[in-house]
Short mmCIF file of C-alpha atoms in Angstrom, two decimals:
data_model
loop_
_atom_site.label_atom_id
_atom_site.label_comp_id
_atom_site.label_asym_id
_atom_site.label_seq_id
_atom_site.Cartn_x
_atom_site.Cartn_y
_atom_site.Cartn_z
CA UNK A 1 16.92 -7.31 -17.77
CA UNK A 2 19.34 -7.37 -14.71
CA UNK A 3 19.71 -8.92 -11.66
CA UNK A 4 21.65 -8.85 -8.84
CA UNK A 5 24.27 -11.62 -7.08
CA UNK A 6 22.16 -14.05 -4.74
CA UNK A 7 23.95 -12.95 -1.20
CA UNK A 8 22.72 -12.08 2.18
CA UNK A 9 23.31 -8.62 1.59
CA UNK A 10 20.74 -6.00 3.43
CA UNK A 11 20.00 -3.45 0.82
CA UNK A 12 20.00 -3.79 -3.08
CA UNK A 13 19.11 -2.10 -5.86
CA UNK A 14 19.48 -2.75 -9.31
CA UNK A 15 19.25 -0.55 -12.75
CA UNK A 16 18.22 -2.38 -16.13
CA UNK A 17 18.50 0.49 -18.84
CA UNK A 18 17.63 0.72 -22.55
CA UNK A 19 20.22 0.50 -25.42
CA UNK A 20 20.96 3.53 -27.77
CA UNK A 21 18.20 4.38 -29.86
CA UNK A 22 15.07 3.64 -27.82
CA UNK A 23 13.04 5.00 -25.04
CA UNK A 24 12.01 3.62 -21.50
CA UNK A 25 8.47 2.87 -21.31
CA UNK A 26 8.04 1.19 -18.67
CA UNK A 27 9.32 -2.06 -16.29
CA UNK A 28 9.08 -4.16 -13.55
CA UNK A 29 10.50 -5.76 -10.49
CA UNK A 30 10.79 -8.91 -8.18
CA UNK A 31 12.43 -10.32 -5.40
CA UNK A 32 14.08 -13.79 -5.36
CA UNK A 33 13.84 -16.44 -2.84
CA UNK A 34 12.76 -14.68 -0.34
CA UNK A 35 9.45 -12.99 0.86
CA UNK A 36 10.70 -9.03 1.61
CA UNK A 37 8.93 -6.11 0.07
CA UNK A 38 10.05 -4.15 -3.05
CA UNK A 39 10.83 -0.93 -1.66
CA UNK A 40 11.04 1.08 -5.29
CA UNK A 41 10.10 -0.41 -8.55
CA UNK A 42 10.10 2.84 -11.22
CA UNK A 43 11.44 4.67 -14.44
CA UNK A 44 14.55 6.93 -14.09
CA UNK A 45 14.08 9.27 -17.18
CA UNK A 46 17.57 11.37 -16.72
CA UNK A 47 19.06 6.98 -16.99
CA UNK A 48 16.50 5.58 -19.42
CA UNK A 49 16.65 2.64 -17.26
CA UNK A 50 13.95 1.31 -14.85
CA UNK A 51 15.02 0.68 -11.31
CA UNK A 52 14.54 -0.95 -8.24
CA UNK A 53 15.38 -1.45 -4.43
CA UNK A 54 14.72 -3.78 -1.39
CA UNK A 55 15.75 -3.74 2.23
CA UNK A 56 15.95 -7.18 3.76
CA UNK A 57 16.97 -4.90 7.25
CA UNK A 58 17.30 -8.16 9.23
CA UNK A 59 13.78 -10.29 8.28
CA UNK A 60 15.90 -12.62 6.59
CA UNK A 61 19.43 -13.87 6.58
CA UNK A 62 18.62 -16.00 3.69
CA UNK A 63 20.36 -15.20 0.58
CA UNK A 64 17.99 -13.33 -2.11
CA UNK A 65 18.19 -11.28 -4.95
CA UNK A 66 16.64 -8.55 -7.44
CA UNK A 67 15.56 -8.57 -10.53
CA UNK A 68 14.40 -5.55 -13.24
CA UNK A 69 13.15 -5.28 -16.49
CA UNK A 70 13.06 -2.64 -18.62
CA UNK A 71 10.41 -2.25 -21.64
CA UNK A 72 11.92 0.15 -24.19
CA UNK A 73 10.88 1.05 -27.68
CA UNK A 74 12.15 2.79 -30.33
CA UNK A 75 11.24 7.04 -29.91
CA UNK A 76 9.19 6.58 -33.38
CA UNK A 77 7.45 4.50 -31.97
CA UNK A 78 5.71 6.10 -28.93
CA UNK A 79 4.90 9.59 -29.45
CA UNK A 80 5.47 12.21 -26.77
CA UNK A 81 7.11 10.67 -23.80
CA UNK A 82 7.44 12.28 -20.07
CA UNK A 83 8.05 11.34 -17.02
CA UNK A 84 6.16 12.31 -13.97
CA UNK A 85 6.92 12.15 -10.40
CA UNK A 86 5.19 13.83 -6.90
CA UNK A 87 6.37 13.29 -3.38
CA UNK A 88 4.60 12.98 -0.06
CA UNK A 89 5.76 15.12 2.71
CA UNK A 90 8.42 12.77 4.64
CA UNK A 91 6.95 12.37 8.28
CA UNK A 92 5.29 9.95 10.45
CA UNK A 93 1.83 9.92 9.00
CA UNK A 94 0.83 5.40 8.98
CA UNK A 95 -0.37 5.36 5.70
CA UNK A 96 0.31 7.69 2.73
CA UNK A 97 -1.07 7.92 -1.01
CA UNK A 98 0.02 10.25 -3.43
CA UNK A 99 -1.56 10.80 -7.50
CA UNK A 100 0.82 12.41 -10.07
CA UNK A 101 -0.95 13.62 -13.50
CA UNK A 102 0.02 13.03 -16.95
CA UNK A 103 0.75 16.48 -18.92
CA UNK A 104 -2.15 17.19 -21.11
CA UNK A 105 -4.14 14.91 -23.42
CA UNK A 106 -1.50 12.31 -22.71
CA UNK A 107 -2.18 8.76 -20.98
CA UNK A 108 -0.51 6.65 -18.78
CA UNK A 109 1.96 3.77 -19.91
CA UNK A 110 3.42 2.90 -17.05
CA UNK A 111 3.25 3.27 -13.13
CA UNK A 112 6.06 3.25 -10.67
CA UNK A 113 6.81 3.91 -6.82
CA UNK A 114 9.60 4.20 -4.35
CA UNK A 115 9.36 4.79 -0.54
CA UNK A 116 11.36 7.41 0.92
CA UNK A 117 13.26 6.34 4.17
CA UNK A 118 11.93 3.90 6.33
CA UNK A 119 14.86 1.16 5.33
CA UNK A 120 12.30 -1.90 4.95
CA UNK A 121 9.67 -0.94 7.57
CA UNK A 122 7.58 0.64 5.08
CA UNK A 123 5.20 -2.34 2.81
CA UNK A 124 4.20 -0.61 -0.46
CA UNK A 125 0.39 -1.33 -1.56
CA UNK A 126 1.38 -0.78 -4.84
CA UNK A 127 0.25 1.69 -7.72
CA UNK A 128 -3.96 2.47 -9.02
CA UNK A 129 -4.47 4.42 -12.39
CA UNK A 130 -7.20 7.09 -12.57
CA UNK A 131 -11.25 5.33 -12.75
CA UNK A 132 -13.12 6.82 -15.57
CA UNK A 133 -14.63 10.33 -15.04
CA UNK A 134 -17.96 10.45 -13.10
CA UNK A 135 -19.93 13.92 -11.86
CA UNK A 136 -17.40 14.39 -9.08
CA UNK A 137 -13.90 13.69 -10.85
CA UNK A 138 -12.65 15.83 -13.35
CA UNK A 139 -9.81 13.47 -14.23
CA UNK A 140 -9.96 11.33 -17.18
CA UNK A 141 -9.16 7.29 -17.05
CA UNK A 142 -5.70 6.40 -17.02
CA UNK A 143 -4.35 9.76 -17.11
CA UNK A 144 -3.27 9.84 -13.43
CA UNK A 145 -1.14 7.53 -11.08
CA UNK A 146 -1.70 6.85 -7.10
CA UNK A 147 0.78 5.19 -4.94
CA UNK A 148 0.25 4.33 -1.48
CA UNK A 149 1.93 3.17 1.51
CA UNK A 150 1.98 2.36 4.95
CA UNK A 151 4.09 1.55 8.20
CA UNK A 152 5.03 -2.43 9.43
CA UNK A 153 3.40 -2.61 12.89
CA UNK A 154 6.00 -0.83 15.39
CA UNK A 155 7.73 1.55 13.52
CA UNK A 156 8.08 5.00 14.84
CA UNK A 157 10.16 6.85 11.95
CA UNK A 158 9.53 9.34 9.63
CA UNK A 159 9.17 8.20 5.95
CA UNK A 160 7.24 8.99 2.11
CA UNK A 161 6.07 7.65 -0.66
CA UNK A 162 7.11 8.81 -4.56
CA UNK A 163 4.68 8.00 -7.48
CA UNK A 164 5.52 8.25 -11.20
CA UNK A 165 4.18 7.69 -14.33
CA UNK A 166 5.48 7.48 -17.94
CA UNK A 167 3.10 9.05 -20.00
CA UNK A 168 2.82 9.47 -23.92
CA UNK A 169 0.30 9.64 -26.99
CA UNK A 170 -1.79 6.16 -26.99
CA UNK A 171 -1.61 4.56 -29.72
CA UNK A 172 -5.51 3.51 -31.56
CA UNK A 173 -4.96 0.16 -29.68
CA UNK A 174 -4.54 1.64 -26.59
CA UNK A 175 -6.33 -0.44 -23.20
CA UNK A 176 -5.92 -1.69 -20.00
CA UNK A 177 -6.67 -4.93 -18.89
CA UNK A 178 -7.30 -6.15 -15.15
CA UNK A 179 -7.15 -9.10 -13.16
CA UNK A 180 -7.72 -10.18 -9.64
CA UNK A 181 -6.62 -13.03 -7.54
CA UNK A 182 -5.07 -15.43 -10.45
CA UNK A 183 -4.13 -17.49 -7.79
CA UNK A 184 -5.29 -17.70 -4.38
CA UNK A 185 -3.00 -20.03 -2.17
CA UNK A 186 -4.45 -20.12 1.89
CA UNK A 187 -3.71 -22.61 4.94
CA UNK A 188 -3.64 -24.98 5.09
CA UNK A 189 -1.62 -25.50 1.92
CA UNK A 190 1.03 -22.67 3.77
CA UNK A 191 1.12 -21.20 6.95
CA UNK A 192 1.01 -17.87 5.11
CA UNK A 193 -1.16 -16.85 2.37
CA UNK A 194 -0.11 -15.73 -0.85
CA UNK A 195 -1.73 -13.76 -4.09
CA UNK A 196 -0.87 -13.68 -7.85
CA UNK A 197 -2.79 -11.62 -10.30
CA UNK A 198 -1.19 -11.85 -13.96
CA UNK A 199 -3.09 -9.82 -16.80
CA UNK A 200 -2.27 -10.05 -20.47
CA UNK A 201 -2.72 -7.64 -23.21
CA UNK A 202 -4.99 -9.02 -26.35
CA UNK A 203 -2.48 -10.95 -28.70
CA UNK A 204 -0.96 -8.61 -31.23
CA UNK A 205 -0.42 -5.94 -28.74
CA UNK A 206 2.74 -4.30 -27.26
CA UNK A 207 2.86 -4.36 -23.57
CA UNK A 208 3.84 -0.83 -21.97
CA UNK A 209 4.05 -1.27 -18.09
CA UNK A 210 2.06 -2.88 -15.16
CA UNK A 211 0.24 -1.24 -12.45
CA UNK A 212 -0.96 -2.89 -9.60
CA UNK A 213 -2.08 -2.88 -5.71
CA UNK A 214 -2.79 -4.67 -2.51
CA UNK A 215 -6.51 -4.08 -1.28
CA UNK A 216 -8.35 -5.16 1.62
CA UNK A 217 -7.56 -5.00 5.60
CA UNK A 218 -4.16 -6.06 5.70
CA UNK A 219 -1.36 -4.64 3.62
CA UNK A 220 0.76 -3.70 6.60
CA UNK A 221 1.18 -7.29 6.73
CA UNK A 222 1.88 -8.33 3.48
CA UNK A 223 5.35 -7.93 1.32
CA UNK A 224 4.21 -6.95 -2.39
CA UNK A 225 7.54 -8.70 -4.11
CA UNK A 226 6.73 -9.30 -7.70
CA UNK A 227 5.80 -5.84 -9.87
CA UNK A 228 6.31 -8.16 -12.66
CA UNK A 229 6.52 -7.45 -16.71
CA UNK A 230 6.92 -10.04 -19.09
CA UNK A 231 7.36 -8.62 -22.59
CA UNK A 232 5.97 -10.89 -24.84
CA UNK A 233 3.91 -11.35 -27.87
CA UNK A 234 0.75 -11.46 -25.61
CA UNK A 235 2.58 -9.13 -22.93
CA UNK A 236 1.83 -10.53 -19.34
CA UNK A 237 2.36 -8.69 -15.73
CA UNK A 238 2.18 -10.09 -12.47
CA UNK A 239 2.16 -8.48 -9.13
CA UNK A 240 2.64 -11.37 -5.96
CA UNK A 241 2.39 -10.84 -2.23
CA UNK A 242 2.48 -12.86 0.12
CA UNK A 243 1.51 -12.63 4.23
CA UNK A 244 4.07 -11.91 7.00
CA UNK A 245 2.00 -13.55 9.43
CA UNK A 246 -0.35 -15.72 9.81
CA UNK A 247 -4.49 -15.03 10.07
CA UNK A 248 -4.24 -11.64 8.44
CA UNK A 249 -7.44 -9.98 7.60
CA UNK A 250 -8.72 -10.29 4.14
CA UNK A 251 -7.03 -9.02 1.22
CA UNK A 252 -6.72 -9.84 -2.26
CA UNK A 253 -3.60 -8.40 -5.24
CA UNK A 254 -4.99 -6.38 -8.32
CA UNK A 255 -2.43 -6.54 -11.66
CA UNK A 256 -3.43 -4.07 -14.70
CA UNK A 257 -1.63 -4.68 -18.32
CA UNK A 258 -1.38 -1.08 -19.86
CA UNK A 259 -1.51 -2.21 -23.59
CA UNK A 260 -1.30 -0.65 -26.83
#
């Protein structure tokens, strides 16, 4: 884990990175004391670290920080490791999504994203794994990785979105397990609503990485700020976001626990 100083500084970004011997598998990301969007939260293979990075670009003059974890495991241990990334074309499209494919037979462990310009006027939605087959997909389940994006209300830039994926030979215990809306907190408890989803993997397995999204009508109003993992025995993620204004259309926060 790493973290860093709580200041009013405007852009940070922080790099937790795995000790000699093991392999990144995956990580996660949150902001502290303050409600500003992640703007990356993914693996750096060349590093074996996983990284993150948040422009506060003037909502705040609060001080804050940023925290990363990194999930690493010895290379016995998980089989066949790569790390995939794809790009968007950088321009002034409003909302972007872009899917990156594991090599082969191999599945994803963990998810990752990082906008591309914008300098905290983009608000992530966060990262979806592939649905199972059906008679008009030919990709398998959790083999593929989409992130998407889109613009805060006003800005006229040009910006993209990156998504990666670690990927590697599951293990027999291999699953992913979902949650929605954990917690739910609306006005009038807070002038502006908030949403936790935390899924756990079934006790005895190893947490590998966290994917997880904003859905509904409003995510150009909401800061996703916790890409959360928690390596424990029962491995837990958590992915928080929380309203930038009041009376935003509907939404809800979806957290998966890739698990093996």
């Amino acid at each position: 884990m790493a973290e860093t100083p709580i200041d009013t500084t405007q852009y940070k970004n922080v790099q937790a990175t795995c000790p000699a011997g093991t392999k990144l598998v995956g990580g996660g990301a949150h902001i502290g004391y303050v409600s500003i969007p992640l703007s990356q939260a993914e693996a750096s293979a060349q590093a074996n670290s996983y990284s993150a990075a948040a422009y506060a670009d003037g909502a705040t003059q609060d001080p804050w920080n940023l925290n990363v974890t990194a999930i690493c495991a010895d290379v016995s241990v998980v089989l066949n490791l790569q790390y995939v990334n794809r790009s968007t074309p950088v321009d002034d499209t409003d909302a972007k999504s872009v899917t990156v494919q594991c090599p082969s037979t191999l599945r994803v462990l963990s998810t990752g994203f990082r906008i591309i310009g914008g300098k905290g006027d983009i608000r992530p939605i966060g990262t979806s794994l592939s649905e199972p087959a059906s008679s008009i997909s030919a990709v398998s389940p959790n083999t593929a990785v989409t992130a998407s994006a889109v613009e805060k209300p006003g800005y006229t830039g040009t910006w993209g979105i990156n998504a990666s994926a670690v990927c590697g030979t599951p293990s027999s215990n291999y699953e992913v397990r979902t949650a929605i809306d954990t917690v739910v907190v609306d006005p009038p408890a807070t002038p502006f609503p908030w949403r936790a989803a935390v899924a756990k993997c079934a006790p005895g397995k190893q947490l590998y990485g966290i994917a997880g999204r904003i859905d509904g009508a409003a995510p150009r109003y909401v800061a996703l700020q916790a890409f959360i993992v928690d390596y424990a025995p029962e491995g837990t993620v958590l992915l928080q976001a929380i309203a930038e204004v009041p009376n935003t259309p509907p939404w809800s926060v979806t957290a998966s626990a890739i698990c093996g």
